[in-house]
Amino acid sequence: MTTAHPGSRSLTRGDTIRAALLVLVGAIGVYVSAAIAMNFFAPLGVLGTSSVRIALAAVILLAVFRPRLRGRSRREWGGIVLYGVAMASMNAFLYLAFDRLPLGVATTIDFLGPCVVALAASRRPREGLLAVAAVLGVGLIAGFGGPFDPLGLLFAALAGASFGLYTLLAARVGQSAGGLPSVALSVTVAAIIMLPVSITTLPRMEAGFWAPLALSALIGMALAFTVDTMAGRLTSARVLGVFFAFDPVVGTIIGTVVLGQVLTPVAFCGILLVIGAGAGIVWFAGERSEPEAGHEASAGAGEPYAGGMTGENEAPAAASQALEIERKYEVGEGSELPSAEVFAGLGLAADPAETVELAAAYFDTPDRALARNRLAVRVRFGGKDAGWHLKQKGADGAREMLWPPAAEMPTGLREEIARRIGSDEGIAPIAELRTTRRIVRLRDASGCEVIELADDSVRAVNRASGERRVWREWEAELAEGADPSLLDAVEPVLREAGADPSPSPAKIARATGTLELAARAAGIAEGRIAALRALDEAALAAGRRDTAPFEPVVPRLDA
């Protein structure tokens, strides 16, 4: 299980366009639904309308995604609950603002929430100037574009604060591979928070109210949260944050066209200033989290390592972090992944296989200090998690820090290595691997990815001995938000297909011929150790037969 890594995936133009369209659809849904719901403010009250709408959205999402309750960690439940609190407060305050302000004005001030979150992560003058521009925009709206209700402006600001919290929690809960069922639970939490209001509102509900409010809940919450999450899978958080600038634009248009809310030219100018400044803050604040174009060009997927260990073109020092939950399996050359029919018997659908080429180099000190501390350092080119990695195996999975792809080892990684083992002196490549990875994604009944299966054909060279090894292995990686028990459910069918759980958490043990040592350190039975020794001997024999050129991933530092 991994989180989204800035800079770890290639963003295609088509994906970005689709993400933009999804966010636009969500924005249209939110404000069309608001225009519908505002018709019920008089008979039901503002909070009554909002609470019934949230309750209906929760029912819809629970019926569609049928989220599991068991098997979730305390941290996961904490994120779900906080996300629900953010949803409830955001919707309540925004609707209170809608009751007192034009739609465009309320949504513009609301948009300041994500802008403040992005600005808080930045320390550069450029973002500060953009923040001043955004404040001037709000001043134009509130001071010269009105008059507007002061209490309405306060409600819009509180909605923006809630939107900021929502933004912080969205990646943790809503934008993960298995996140849509968790979003359904968060909306349910929001409905429970608003339950005292919705219960007192029910006696005032008339038969003719249900259908339009259900439509408002469907397009304004169920649809909007779903498409926003889908967009998050297609593009980076930085780009997605810019797309949220659609909200005040759409809100202004719908307020003018549908509700007849006419704004002064000064207010329109203020709205445009806030939108432009806010989009700029979000864009530039995320700039350091992604690899520079020069880095991408010099360290692209599958390209050889172009530089030494230090230099001027280093990657940004900041790293993203993730918890990776996966299981590795040793397999013989003739083993094949189970068929889609086998996984269907477990209630899982298997996507068609896709193939990617990976190139990686592993690093350590001459005395193997990283290995002794159960640490692995590598650079990988190609695949979804290209970049520099520092991994440490723990009881709950592998804790991983990731820096974007670059031609040099990042300064931040060197500093982290020194912090962990006392010094980064002598760090050098000890093995290089080229892998052909065949990926099969398993999905649950709701269509969310829960496990990524990888069938790896690996060619490796030991830098110290020059020995080559060629082997196959499988990995089963849990998607974020997925039930860990699914790994237990899948393992028997993998073992029946010839897989044997690996005693090593990383490929480096196979590449350097230390698989048997890792097995003995893990207390593996002698019978299994003998089988692993036979696998290693087969890998060495295959390596001796492998006469294809092995282009180095990184240069020899002692050359």
mmCIF file with all atom_site columns, C-alpha atoms in Angstrom, residues 326-333 335 337 354-358 362 378 380 433-440 452-459 470-477 506-507 510:
data_model
loop_
_atom_site.group_PDB
_atom_site.id
_atom_site.type_symbol
_atom_site.label_atom_id
_atom_site.label_alt_id
_atom_site.label_comp_id
_atom_site.label_asym_id
_atom_site.label_entity_id
_atom_site.label_seq_id
_atom_site.pdbx_PDB_ins_code
_atom_site.Cartn_x
_atom_site.Cartn_y
_atom_site.Cartn_z
_atom_site.occupancy
_atom_site.B_iso_or_equiv
_atom_site.pdbx_formal_charge
_atom_site.auth_seq_id
_atom_site.auth_comp_id
_atom_site.auth_asym_id
_atom_site.auth_atom_id
_atom_site.pdbx_PDB_model_num
ATOM 1  C CA . GLU A 1 326 ? 3.179  -6.095  0.232   1.00 0.00 ? 326 GLU A CA 1
ATOM 2  C CA . ARG A 1 327 ? 4.196  -9.749  0.153   1.00 0.00 ? 327 ARG A CA 1
ATOM 3  C CA . LYS A 1 328 ? 6.981  -11.173 -1.981  1.00 0.00 ? 328 LYS A CA 1
ATOM 4  C CA . TYR A 1 329 ? 7.053  -14.706 -3.327  1.00 0.00 ? 329 TYR A CA 1
ATOM 5  C CA . GLU A 1 330 ? 9.815  -16.853 -4.776  1.00 0.00 ? 330 GLU A CA 1
ATOM 6  C CA . VAL A 1 331 ? 8.652  -18.755 -7.860  1.00 0.00 ? 331 VAL A CA 1
ATOM 7  C CA . GLY A 1 332 ? 10.169 -21.164 -10.313 1.00 0.00 ? 332 GLY A CA 1
ATOM 8  C CA . GLU A 1 333 ? 10.699 -20.336 -13.975 1.00 0.00 ? 333 GLU A CA 1
ATOM 9  C CA . SER A 1 335 ? 5.102  -20.667 -12.680 1.00 0.00 ? 335 SER A CA 1
ATOM 10 C CA . LEU A 1 337 ? -0.119 -16.225 -12.174 1.00 0.00 ? 337 LEU A CA 1
ATOM 11 C CA . GLU A 1 354 ? 0.125  -4.720  -18.565 1.00 0.00 ? 354 GLU A CA 1
ATOM 12 C CA . THR A 1 355 ? 3.910  -4.771  -18.891 1.00 0.00 ? 355 THR A CA 1
ATOM 13 C CA . VAL A 1 356 ? 6.478  -2.165  -17.825 1.00 0.00 ? 356 VAL A CA 1
ATOM 14 C CA . GLU A 1 357 ? 10.276 -2.105  -17.946 1.00 0.00 ? 357 GLU A CA 1
ATOM 15 C CA . LEU A 1 358 ? 12.162 -1.114  -14.791 1.00 0.00 ? 358 LEU A CA 1
ATOM 16 C CA . TYR A 1 362 ? 20.738 -0.666  -4.912  1.00 0.00 ? 362 TYR A CA 1
ATOM 17 C CA . ARG A 1 378 ? 17.697 2.308   -4.378  1.00 0.00 ? 378 ARG A CA 1
ATOM 18 C CA . ARG A 1 380 ? 14.519 3.180   -9.884  1.00 0.00 ? 380 ARG A CA 1
ATOM 19 C CA . LEU A 1 433 ? 18.634 -4.853  -11.783 1.00 0.00 ? 433 LEU A CA 1
ATOM 20 C CA . ARG A 1 434 ? 16.610 -4.720  -14.955 1.00 0.00 ? 434 ARG A CA 1
ATOM 21 C CA . THR A 1 435 ? 13.101 -6.041  -14.570 1.00 0.00 ? 435 THR A CA 1
ATOM 22 C CA . THR A 1 436 ? 10.278 -6.824  -16.946 1.00 0.00 ? 436 THR A CA 1
ATOM 23 C CA . ARG A 1 437 ? 7.181  -6.456  -14.780 1.00 0.00 ? 437 ARG A CA 1
ATOM 24 C CA . ARG A 1 438 ? 3.835  -7.937  -15.783 1.00 0.00 ? 438 ARG A CA 1
ATOM 25 C CA . ILE A 1 439 ? 1.102  -6.280  -13.687 1.00 0.00 ? 439 ILE A CA 1
ATOM 26 C CA . VAL A 1 440 ? -2.384 -7.605  -12.947 1.00 0.00 ? 440 VAL A CA 1
ATOM 27 C CA . GLU A 1 452 ? -1.562 -5.086  -7.510  1.00 0.00 ? 452 GLU A CA 1
ATOM 28 C CA . LEU A 1 453 ? 0.053  -8.364  -8.522  1.00 0.00 ? 453 LEU A CA 1
ATOM 29 C CA . ALA A 1 454 ? 3.470  -8.152  -10.168 1.00 0.00 ? 454 ALA A CA 1
ATOM 30 C CA . ASP A 1 455 ? 5.114  -11.015 -12.043 1.00 0.00 ? 455 ASP A CA 1
ATOM 31 C CA . ASP A 1 456 ? 8.763  -9.922  -12.273 1.00 0.00 ? 456 ASP A CA 1
ATOM 32 C CA . SER A 1 457 ? 11.399 -11.348 -14.607 1.00 0.00 ? 457 SER A CA 1
ATOM 33 C CA . VAL A 1 458 ? 14.654 -10.006 -13.176 1.00 0.00 ? 458 VAL A CA 1
ATOM 34 C CA . ARG A 1 459 ? 18.209 -9.729  -14.543 1.00 0.00 ? 459 ARG A CA 1
ATOM 35 C CA . VAL A 1 470 ? 18.284 -14.238 -13.554 1.00 0.00 ? 470 VAL A CA 1
ATOM 36 C CA . TRP A 1 471 ? 15.065 -15.195 -11.779 1.00 0.00 ? 471 TRP A CA 1
ATOM 37 C CA . ARG A 1 472 ? 11.348 -14.665 -11.410 1.00 0.00 ? 472 ARG A CA 1
ATOM 38 C CA . GLU A 1 473 ? 9.410  -13.518 -8.390  1.00 0.00 ? 473 GLU A CA 1
ATOM 39 C CA . TRP A 1 474 ? 5.921  -12.297 -7.578  1.00 0.00 ? 474 TRP A CA 1
ATOM 40 C CA . GLU A 1 475 ? 4.699  -9.410  -5.446  1.00 0.00 ? 475 GLU A CA 1
ATOM 41 C CA . ALA A 1 476 ? 1.229  -8.739  -4.058  1.00 0.00 ? 476 ALA A CA 1
ATOM 42 C CA . GLU A 1 477 ? 0.893  -5.083  -2.973  1.00 0.00 ? 477 GLU A CA 1
ATOM 43 C CA . ALA A 1 506 ? 13.739 -6.659  -1.128  1.00 0.00 ? 506 ALA A CA 1
ATOM 44 C CA . LYS A 1 507 ? 15.260 -7.967  -4.358  1.00 0.00 ? 507 LYS A CA 1
ATOM 45 C CA . ARG A 1 510 ? 18.603 -12.280 -4.454  1.00 0.00 ? 510 ARG A CA 1
#
